[in-house]
XYZ file of N, CA and C in Angstrom:
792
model
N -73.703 -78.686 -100.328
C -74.455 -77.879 -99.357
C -74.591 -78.652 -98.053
N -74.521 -78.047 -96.971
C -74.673 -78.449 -95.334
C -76.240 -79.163 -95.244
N -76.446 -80.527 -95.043
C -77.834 -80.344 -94.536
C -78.412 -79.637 -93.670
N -79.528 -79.210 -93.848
C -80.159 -78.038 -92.488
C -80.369 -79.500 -91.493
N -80.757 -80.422 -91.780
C -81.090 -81.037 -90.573
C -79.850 -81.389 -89.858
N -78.366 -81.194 -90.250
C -77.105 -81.399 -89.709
C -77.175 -80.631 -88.705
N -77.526 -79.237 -89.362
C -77.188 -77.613 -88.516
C -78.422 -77.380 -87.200
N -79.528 -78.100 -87.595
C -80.237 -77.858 -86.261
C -80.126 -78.770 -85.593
N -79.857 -80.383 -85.944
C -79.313 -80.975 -85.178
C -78.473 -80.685 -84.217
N -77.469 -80.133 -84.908
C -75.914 -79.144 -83.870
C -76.337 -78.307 -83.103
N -77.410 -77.047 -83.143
C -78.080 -76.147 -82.506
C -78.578 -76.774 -81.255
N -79.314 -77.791 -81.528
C -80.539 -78.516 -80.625
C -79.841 -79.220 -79.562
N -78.682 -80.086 -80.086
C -77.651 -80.652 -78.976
C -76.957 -79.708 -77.849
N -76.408 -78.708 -78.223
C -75.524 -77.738 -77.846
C -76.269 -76.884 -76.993
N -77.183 -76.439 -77.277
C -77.889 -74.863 -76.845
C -78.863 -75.107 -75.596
N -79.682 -75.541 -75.967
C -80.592 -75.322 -74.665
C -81.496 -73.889 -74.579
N -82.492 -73.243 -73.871
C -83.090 -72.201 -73.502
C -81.570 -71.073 -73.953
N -81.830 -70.519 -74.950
C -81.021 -69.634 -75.132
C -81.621 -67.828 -76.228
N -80.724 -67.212 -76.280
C -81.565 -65.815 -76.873
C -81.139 -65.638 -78.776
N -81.963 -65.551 -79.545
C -81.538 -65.189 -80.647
C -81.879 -63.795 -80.919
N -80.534 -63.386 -81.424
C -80.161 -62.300 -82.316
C -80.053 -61.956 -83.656
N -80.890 -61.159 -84.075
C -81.486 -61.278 -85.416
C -80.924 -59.927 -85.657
N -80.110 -59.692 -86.757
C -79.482 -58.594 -87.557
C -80.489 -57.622 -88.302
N -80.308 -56.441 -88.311
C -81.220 -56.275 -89.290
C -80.433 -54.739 -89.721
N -78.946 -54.851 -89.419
C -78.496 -53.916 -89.715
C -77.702 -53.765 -90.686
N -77.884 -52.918 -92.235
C -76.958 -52.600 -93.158
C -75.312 -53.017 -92.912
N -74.861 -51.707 -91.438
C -73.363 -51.214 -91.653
C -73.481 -52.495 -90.376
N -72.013 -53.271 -90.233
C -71.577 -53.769 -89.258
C -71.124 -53.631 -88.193
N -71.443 -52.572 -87.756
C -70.941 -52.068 -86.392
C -72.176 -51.163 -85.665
N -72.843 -49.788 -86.734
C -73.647 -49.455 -86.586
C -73.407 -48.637 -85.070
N -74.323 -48.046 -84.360
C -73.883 -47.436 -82.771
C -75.523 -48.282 -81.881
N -74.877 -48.566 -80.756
C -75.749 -49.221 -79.395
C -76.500 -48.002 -79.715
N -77.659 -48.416 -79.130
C -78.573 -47.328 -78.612
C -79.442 -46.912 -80.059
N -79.058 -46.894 -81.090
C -80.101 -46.643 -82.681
C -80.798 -47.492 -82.392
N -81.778 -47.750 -83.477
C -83.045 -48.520 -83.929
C -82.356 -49.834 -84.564
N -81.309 -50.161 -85.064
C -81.066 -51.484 -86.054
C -79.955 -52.424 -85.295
N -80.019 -53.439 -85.056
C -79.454 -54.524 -84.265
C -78.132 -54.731 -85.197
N -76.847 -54.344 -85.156
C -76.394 -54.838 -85.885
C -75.176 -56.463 -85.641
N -74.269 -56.732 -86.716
C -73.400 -57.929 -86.561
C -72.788 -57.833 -85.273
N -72.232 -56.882 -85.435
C -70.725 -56.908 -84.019
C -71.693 -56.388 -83.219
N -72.794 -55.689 -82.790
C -73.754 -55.685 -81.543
C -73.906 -57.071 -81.031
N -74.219 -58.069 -82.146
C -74.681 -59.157 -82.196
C -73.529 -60.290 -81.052
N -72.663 -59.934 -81.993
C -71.473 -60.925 -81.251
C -70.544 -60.070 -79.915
N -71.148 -59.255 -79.912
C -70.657 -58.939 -78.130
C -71.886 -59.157 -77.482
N -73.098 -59.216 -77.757
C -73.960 -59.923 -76.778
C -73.485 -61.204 -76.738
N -73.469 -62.034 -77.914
C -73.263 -63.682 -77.532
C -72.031 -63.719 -76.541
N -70.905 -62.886 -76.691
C -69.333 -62.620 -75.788
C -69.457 -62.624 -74.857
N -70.830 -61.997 -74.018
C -71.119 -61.014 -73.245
C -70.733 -59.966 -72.690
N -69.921 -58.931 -73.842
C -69.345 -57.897 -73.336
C -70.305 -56.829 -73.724
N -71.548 -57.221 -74.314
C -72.189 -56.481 -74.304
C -74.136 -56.431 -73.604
N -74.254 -55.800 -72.820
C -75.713 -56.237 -72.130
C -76.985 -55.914 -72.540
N -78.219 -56.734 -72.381
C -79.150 -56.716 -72.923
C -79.302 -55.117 -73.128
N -79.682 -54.865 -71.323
C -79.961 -53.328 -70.886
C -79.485 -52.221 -71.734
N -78.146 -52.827 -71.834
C -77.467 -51.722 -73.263
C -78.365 -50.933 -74.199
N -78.734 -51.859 -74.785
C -79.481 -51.733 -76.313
C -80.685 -51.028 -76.228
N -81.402 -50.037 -76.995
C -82.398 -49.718 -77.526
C -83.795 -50.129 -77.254
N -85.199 -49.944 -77.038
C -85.829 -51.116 -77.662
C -86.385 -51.280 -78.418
N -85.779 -50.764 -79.729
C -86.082 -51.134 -80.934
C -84.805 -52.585 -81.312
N -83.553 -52.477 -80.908
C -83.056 -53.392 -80.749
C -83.120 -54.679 -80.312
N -83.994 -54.221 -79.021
C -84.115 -54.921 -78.001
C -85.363 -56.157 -78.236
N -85.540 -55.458 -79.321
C -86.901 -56.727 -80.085
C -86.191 -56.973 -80.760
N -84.943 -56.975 -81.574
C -84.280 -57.635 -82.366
C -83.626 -59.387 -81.748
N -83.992 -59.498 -80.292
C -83.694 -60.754 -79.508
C -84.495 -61.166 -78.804
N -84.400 -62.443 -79.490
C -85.654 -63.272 -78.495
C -85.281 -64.399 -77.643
N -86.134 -65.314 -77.365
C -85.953 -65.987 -76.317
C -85.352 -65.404 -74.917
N -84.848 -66.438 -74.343
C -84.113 -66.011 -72.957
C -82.490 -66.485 -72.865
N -81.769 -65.482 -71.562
C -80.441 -66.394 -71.614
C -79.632 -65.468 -72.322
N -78.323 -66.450 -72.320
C -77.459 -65.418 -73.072
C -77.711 -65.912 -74.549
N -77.098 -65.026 -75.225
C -77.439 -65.050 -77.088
C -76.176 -65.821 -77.489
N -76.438 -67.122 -77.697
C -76.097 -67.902 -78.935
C -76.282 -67.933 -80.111
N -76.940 -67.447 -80.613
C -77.419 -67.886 -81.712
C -77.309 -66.429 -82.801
N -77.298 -66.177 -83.626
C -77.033 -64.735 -84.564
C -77.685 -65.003 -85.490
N -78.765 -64.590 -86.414
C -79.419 -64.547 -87.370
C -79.099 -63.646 -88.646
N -78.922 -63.632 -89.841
C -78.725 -62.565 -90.643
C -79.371 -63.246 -91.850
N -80.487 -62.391 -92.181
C -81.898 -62.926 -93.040
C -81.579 -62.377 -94.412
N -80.877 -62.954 -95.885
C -80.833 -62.150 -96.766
C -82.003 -61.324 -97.324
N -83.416 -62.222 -97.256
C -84.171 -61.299 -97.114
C -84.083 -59.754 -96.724
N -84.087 -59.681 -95.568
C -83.920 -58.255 -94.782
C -82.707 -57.459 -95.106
N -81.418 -58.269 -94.738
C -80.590 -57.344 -95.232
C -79.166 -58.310 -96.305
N -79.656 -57.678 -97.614
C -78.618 -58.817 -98.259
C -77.361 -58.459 -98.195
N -76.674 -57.281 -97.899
C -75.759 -57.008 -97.906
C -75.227 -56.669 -96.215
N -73.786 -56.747 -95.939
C -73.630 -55.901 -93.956
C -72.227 -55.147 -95.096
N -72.378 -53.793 -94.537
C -71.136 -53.387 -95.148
C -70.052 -53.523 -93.776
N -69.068 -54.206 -94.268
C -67.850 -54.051 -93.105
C -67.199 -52.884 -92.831
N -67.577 -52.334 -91.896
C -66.759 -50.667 -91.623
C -65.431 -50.833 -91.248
N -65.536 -51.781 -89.863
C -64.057 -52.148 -89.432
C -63.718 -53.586 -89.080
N -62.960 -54.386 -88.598
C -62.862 -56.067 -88.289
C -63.634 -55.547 -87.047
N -64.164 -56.730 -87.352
C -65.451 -57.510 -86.486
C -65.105 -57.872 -84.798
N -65.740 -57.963 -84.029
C -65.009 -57.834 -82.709
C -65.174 -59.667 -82.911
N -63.840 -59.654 -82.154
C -63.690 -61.140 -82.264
C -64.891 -61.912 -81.452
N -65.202 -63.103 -82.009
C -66.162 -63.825 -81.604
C -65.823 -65.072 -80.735
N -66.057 -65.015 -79.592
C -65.733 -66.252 -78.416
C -66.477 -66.767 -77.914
N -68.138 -66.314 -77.646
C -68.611 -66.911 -77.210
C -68.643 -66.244 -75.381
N -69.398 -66.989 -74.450
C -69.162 -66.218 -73.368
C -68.062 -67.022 -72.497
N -67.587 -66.958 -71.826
C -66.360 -67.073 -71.181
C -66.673 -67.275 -69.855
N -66.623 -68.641 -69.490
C -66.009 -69.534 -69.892
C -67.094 -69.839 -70.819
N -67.258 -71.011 -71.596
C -67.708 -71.013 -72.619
C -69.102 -71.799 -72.413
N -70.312 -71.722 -72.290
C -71.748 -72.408 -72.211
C -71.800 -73.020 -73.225
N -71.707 -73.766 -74.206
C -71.866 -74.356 -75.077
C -71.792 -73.726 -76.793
N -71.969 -74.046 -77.720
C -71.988 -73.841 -79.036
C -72.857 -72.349 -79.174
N -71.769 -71.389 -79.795
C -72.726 -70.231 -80.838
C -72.675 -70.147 -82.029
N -73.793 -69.879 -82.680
C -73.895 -69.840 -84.022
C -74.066 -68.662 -84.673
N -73.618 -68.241 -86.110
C -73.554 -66.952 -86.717
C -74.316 -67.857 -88.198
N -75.826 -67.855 -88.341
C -76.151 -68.282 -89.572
C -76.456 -67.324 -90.251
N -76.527 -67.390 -91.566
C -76.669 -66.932 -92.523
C -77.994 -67.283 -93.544
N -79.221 -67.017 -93.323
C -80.190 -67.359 -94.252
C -80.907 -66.829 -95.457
N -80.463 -67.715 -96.956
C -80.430 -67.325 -97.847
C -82.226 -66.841 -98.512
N -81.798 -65.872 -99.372
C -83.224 -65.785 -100.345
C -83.085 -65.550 -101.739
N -83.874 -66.457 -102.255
C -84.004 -66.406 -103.599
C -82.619 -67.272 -104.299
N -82.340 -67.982 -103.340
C -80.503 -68.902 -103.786
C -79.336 -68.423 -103.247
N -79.387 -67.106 -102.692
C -78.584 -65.793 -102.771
C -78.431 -65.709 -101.124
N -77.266 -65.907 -100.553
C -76.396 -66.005 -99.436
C -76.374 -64.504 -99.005
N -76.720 -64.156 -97.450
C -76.288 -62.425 -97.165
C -74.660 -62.433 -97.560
N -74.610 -61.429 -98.336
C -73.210 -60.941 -98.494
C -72.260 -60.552 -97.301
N -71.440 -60.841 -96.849
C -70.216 -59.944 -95.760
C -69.427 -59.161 -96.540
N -70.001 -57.915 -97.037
C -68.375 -57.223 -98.261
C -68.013 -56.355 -97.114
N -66.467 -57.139 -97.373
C -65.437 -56.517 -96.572
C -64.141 -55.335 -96.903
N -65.068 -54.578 -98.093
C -64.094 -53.671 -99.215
C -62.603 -53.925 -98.555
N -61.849 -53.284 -97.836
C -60.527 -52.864 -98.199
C -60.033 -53.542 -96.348
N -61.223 -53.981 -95.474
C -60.604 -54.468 -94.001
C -59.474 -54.963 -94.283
N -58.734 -55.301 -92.886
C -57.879 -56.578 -92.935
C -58.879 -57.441 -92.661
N -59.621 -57.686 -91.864
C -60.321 -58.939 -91.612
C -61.496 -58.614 -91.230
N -62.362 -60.091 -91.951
C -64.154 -59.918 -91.647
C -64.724 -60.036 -90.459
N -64.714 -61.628 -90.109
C -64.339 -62.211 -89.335
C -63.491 -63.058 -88.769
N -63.679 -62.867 -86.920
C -62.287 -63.285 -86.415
C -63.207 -64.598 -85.054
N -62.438 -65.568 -85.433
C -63.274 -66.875 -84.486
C -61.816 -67.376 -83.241
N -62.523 -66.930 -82.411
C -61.202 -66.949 -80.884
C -61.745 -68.151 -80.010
N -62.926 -69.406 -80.328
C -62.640 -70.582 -79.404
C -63.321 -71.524 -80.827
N -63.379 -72.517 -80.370
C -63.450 -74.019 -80.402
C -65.447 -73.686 -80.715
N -65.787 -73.568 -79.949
C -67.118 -73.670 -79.875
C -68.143 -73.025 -80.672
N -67.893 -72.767 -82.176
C -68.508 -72.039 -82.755
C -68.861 -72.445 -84.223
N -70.066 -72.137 -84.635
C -70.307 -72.436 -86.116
C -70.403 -70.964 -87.186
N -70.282 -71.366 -87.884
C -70.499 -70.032 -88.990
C -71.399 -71.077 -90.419
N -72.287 -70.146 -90.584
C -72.578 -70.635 -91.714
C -73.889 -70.274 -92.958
N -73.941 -70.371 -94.159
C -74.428 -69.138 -95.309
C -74.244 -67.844 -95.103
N -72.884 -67.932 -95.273
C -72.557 -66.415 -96.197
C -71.710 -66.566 -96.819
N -71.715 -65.460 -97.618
C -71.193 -64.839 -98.737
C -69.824 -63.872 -98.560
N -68.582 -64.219 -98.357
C -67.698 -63.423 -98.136
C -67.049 -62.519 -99.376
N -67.013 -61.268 -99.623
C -66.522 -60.924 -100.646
C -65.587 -59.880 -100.119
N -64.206 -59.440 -100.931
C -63.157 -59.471 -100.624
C -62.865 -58.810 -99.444
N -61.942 -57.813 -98.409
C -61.327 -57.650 -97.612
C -60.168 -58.549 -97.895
N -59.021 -58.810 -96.840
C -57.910 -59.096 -97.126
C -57.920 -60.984 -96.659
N -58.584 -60.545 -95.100
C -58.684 -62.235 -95.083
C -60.302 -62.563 -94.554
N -61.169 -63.434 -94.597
C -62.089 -63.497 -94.466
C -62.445 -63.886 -93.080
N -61.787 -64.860 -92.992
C -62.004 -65.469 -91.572
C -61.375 -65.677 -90.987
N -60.733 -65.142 -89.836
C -59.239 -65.355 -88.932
C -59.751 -66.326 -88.079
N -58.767 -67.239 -88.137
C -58.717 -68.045 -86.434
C -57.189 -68.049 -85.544
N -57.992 -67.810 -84.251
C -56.793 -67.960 -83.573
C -57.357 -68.491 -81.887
N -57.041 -69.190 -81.493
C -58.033 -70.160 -80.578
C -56.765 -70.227 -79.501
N -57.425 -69.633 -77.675
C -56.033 -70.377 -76.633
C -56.467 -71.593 -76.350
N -55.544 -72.267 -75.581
C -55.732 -73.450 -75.702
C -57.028 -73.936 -74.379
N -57.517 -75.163 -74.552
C -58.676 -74.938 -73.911
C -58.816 -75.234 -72.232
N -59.548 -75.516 -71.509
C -59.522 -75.348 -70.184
C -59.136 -76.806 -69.524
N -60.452 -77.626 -70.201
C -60.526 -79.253 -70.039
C -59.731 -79.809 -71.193
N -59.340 -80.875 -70.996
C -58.212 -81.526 -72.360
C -59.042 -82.039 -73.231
N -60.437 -82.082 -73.569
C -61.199 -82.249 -74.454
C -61.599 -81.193 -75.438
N -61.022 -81.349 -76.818
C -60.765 -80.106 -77.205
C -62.206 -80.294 -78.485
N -62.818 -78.922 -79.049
C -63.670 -79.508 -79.882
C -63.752 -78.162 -80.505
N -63.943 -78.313 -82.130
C -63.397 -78.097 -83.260
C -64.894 -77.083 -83.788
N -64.266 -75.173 -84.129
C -64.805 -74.609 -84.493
C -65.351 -75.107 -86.311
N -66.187 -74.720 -86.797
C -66.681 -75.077 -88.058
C -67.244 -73.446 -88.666
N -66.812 -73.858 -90.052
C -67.528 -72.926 -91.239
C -68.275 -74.047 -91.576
N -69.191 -73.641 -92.503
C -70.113 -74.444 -93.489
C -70.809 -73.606 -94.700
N -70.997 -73.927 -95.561
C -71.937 -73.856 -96.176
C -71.786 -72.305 -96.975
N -70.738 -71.768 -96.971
C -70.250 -70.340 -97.160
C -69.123 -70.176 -98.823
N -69.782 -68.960 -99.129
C -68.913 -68.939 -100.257
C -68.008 -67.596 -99.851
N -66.340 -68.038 -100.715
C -65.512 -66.622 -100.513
C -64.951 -66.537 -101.675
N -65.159 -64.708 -101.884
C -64.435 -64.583 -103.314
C -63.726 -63.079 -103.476
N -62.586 -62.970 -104.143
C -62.156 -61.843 -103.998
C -60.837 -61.433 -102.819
N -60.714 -62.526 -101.417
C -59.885 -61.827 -100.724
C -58.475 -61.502 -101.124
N -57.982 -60.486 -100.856
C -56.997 -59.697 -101.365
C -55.141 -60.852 -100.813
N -55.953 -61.631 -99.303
C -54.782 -61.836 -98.810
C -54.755 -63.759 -98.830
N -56.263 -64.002 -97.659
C -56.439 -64.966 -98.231
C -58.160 -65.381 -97.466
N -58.872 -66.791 -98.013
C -59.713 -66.781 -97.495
C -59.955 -66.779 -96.022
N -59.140 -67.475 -95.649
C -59.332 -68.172 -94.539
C -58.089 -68.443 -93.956
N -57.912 -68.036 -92.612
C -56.373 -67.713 -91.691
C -56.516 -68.339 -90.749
N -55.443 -69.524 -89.909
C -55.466 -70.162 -88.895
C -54.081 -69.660 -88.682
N -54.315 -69.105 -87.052
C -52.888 -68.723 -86.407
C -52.802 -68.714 -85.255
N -51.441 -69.262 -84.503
C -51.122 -69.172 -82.859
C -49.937 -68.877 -82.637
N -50.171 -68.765 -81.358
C -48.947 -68.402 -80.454
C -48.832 -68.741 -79.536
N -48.160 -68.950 -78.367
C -47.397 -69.563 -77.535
C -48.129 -70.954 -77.326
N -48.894 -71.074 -76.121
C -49.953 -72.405 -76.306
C -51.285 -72.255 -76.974
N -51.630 -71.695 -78.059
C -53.099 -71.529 -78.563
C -52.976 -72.829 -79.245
N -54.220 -73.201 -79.284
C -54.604 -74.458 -80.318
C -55.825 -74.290 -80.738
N -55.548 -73.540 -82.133
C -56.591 -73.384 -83.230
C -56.803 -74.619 -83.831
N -58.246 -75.182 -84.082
C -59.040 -76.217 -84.607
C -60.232 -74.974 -85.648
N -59.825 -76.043 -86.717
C -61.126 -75.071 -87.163
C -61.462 -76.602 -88.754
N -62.808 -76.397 -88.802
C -63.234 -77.247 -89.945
C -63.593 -76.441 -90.927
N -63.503 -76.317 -91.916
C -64.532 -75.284 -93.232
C -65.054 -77.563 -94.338
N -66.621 -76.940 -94.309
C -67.130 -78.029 -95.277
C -68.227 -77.133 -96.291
N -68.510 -77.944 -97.218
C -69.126 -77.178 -98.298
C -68.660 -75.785 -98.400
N -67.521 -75.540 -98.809
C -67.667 -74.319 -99.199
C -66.893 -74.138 -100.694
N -66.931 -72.866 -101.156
C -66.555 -72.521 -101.968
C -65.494 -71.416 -102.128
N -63.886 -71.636 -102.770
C -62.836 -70.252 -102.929
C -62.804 -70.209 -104.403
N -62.971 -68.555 -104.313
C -62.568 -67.964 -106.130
C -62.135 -67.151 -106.142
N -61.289 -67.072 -107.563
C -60.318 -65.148 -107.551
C -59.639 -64.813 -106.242
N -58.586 -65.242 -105.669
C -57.911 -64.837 -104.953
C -56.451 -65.823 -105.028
N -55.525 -64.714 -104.483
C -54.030 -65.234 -104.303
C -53.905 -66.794 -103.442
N -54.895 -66.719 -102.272
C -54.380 -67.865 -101.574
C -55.555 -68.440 -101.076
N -55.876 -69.379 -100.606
C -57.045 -70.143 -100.372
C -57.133 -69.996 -98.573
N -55.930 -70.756 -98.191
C -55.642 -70.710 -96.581
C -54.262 -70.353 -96.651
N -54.302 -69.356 -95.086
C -52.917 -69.379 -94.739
C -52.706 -69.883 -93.261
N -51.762 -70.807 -92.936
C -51.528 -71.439 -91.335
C -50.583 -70.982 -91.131
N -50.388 -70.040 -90.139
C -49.267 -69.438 -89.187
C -48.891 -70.369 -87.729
N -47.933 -70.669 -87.498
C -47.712 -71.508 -86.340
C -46.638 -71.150 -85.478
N -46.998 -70.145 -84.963
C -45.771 -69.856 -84.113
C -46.284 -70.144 -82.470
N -46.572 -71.616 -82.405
C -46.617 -71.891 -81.097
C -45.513 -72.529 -80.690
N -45.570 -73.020 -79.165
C -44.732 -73.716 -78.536
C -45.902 -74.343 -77.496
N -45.674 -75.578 -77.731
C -46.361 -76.599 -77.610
C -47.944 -76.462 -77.428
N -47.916 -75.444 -78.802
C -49.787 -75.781 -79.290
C -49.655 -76.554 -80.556
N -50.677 -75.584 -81.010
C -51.399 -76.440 -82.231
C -52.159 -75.849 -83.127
N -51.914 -75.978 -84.775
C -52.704 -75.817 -85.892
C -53.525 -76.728 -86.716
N -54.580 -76.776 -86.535
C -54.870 -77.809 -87.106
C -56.253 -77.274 -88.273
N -56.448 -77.681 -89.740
C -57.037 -77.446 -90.117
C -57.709 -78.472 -91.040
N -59.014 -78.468 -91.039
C -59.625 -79.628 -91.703
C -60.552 -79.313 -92.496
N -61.063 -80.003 -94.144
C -61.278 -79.518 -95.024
C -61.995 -80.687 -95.624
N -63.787 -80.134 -96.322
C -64.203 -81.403 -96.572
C -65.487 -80.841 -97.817
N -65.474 -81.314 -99.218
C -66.062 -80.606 -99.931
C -65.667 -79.380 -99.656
N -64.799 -78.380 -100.154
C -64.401 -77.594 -100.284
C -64.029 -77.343 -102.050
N -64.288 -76.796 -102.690
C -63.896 -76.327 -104.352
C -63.537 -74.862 -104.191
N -62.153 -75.139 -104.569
C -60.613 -73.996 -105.200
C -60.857 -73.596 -106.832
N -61.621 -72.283 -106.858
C -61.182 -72.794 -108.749
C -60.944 -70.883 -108.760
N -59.715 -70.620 -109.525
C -59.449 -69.378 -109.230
C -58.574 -69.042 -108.382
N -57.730 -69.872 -107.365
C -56.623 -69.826 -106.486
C -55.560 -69.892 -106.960
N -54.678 -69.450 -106.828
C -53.511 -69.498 -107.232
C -52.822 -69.934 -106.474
N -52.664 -70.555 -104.911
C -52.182 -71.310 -103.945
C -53.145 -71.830 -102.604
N -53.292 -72.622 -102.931
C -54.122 -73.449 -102.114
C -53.706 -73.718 -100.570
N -52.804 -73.570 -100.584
C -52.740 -73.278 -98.985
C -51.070 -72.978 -98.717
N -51.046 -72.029 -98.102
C -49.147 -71.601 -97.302
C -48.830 -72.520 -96.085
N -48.216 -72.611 -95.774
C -48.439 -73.167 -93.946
C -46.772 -73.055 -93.828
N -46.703 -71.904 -92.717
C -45.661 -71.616 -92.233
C -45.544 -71.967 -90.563
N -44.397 -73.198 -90.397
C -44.022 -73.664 -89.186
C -42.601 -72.630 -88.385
N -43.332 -71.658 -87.342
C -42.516 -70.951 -86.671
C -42.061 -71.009 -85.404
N -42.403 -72.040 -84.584
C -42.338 -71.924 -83.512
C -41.871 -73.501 -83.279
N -42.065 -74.114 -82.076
C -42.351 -75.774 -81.409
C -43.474 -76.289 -81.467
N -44.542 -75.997 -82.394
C -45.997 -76.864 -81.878
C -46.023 -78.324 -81.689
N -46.972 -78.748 -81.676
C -46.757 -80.124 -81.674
C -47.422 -80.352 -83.155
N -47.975 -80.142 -83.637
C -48.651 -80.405 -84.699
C -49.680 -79.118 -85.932
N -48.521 -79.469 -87.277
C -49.448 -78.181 -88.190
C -49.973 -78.973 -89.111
N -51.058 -78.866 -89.184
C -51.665 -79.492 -90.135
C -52.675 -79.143 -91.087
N -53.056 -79.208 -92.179
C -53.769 -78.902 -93.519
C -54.560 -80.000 -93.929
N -55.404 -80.583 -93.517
C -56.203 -82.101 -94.442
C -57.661 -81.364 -95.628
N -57.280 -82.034 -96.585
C -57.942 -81.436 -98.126
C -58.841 -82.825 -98.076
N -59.950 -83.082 -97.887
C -60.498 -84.431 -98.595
C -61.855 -83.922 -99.565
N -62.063 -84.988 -99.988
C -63.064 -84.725 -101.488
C -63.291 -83.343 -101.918
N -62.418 -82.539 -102.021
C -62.435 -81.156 -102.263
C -61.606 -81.317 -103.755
N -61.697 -80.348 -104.249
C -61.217 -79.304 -106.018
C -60.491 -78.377 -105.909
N -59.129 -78.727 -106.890
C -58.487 -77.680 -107.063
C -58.666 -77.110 -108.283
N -58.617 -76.341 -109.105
C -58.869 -76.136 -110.534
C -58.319 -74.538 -110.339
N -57.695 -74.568 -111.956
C -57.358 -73.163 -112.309
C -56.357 -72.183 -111.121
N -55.623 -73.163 -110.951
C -54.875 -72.713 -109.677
C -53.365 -72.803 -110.376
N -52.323 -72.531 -109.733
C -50.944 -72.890 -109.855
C -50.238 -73.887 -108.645
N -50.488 -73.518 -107.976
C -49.739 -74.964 -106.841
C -50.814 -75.013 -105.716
N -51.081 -76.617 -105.298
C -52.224 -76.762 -103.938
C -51.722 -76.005 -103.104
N -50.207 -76.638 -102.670
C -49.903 -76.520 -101.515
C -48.555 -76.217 -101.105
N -47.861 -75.124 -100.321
C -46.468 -75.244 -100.054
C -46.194 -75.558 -98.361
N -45.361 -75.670 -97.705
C -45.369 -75.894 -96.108
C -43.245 -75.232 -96.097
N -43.873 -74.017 -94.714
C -42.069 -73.709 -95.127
C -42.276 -73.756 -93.313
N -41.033 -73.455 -93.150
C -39.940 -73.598 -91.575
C -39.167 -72.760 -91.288
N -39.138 -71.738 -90.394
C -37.864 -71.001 -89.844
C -36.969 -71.445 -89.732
N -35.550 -70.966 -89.857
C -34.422 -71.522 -89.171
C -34.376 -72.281 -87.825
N -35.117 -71.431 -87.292
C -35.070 -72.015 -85.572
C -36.329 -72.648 -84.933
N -37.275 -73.236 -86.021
C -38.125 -74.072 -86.026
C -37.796 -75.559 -85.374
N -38.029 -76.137 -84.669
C -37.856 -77.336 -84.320
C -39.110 -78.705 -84.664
């Protein structure tokens, strides 16, 4: 498990005077303007493609503080389940980027809010560097968590994170890192947990002179049947997969790594 004092540590460094957004909506998409704040309301405010003024104000008490919304709340208490209607509007953060947003997840009774993603292609989708995710419960849809990151502005590049999240059930795989031309996806997953599904991670790399990079720490596989794909398609400079103090169990192979013909 993530220490909480890790995670507010990270909050407290990063953020500053900022607005939290507190979920309190069943369906994940839900419509602007109702009574219930929902996920993807949530993460186009933090984007800022979506404005305070927008919202309701029954919503509109669903956020506090001041500033733009960093921060996303989803209380299993309140709502243990978000049903996924459609993929999630990708999450970036505001643009250019103010520092670290967070999508937590706070458990009750032991019990993580669920993300069931019945039949989506994807739950969630993480498009920069600057972001945390962490307690939930992913249950199936096809892939849980897409990444796909452009490359960044300043040459100091710094590394999106999962934590503390369990996934079970995805149809395709848990967790997806992918680019194209110069994107350079970074992404960390720690403490977490994969079960019952075909593939654990899949790395797509069809850049030219980006980057895949994926890093992995306490992580337990039991129920996978391939622990990670990683397909090199393009010129990147670097694809990478690092597994440390993590579990494989009840699986058939960790790991395969394949190459196009015209891969260099």
């Amino acid at each position: 498990m993530i220490s909480c004092t890790l995670v507010v540590a990270l909050l407290a460094v990063s953020q500053g005077p900022s607005g939290i957004a507190s979920v309190n909506d069943p369906q994940s998409h839900g419509s602007v303007g109702d009574n219930l704040l929902s996920l993807d309301e949530a993460i186009q405010l933090a984007n800022g493609s979506l404005t305070f003024a927008s919202l309701s104000a029954a919503e509109q008490a669903q956020v506090s503080g001041s500033g733009v919304v960093t921060a996303i709340h989803v209380d299993a208490a309140t709502i243990p389940t978000i049903t996924i209607q459609a993929p999630l509007t990708i999450l970036t953060g505001p643009v250019p980027a103010t520092g670290m947003v967070s999508v937590m997840g706070v458990s009750a009774g032991g019990n993580l809010p669920v993300l069931s993603g019945g039949t989506q292609t994807t739950i969630l989708s993480l498009g920069s560097r600057e972001l945390m995710v962490s307690g939930f419960r992913f249950e199936n849809g096809d892939v849980a968590v897409d990444a796909k990151m452009t490359a960044p502005a300043s040459p100091v590049m710094g590394m999106a994170m999962v934590a503390n999240c369990e996934f079970e059930a995805q149809t395709g795989a848990a967790v997806q890192l992918r680019g194209t031309g110069t994107d350079k996806t970074r992404l960390m997953v720690r403490d977490c947990s994969m079960k019952n599904m075909p593939l654990g991670y899949r790395l797509d790399d069809q850049t030219s002179n980006g980057l895949i990079m994926s890093e992995n720490e306490r992580v337990t596989m039991d129920g996978v049947t391939l622990g990670c794909d990683a397909f090199e398609g393009g010129f990147g400079q670097v694809t990478m997969w690092a597994f440390w103090r993590s579990s494989f169990v009840n699986g058939e192979t960790l790991a395969k790594t394949r190459r196009s013909p015209t891969s260099t």
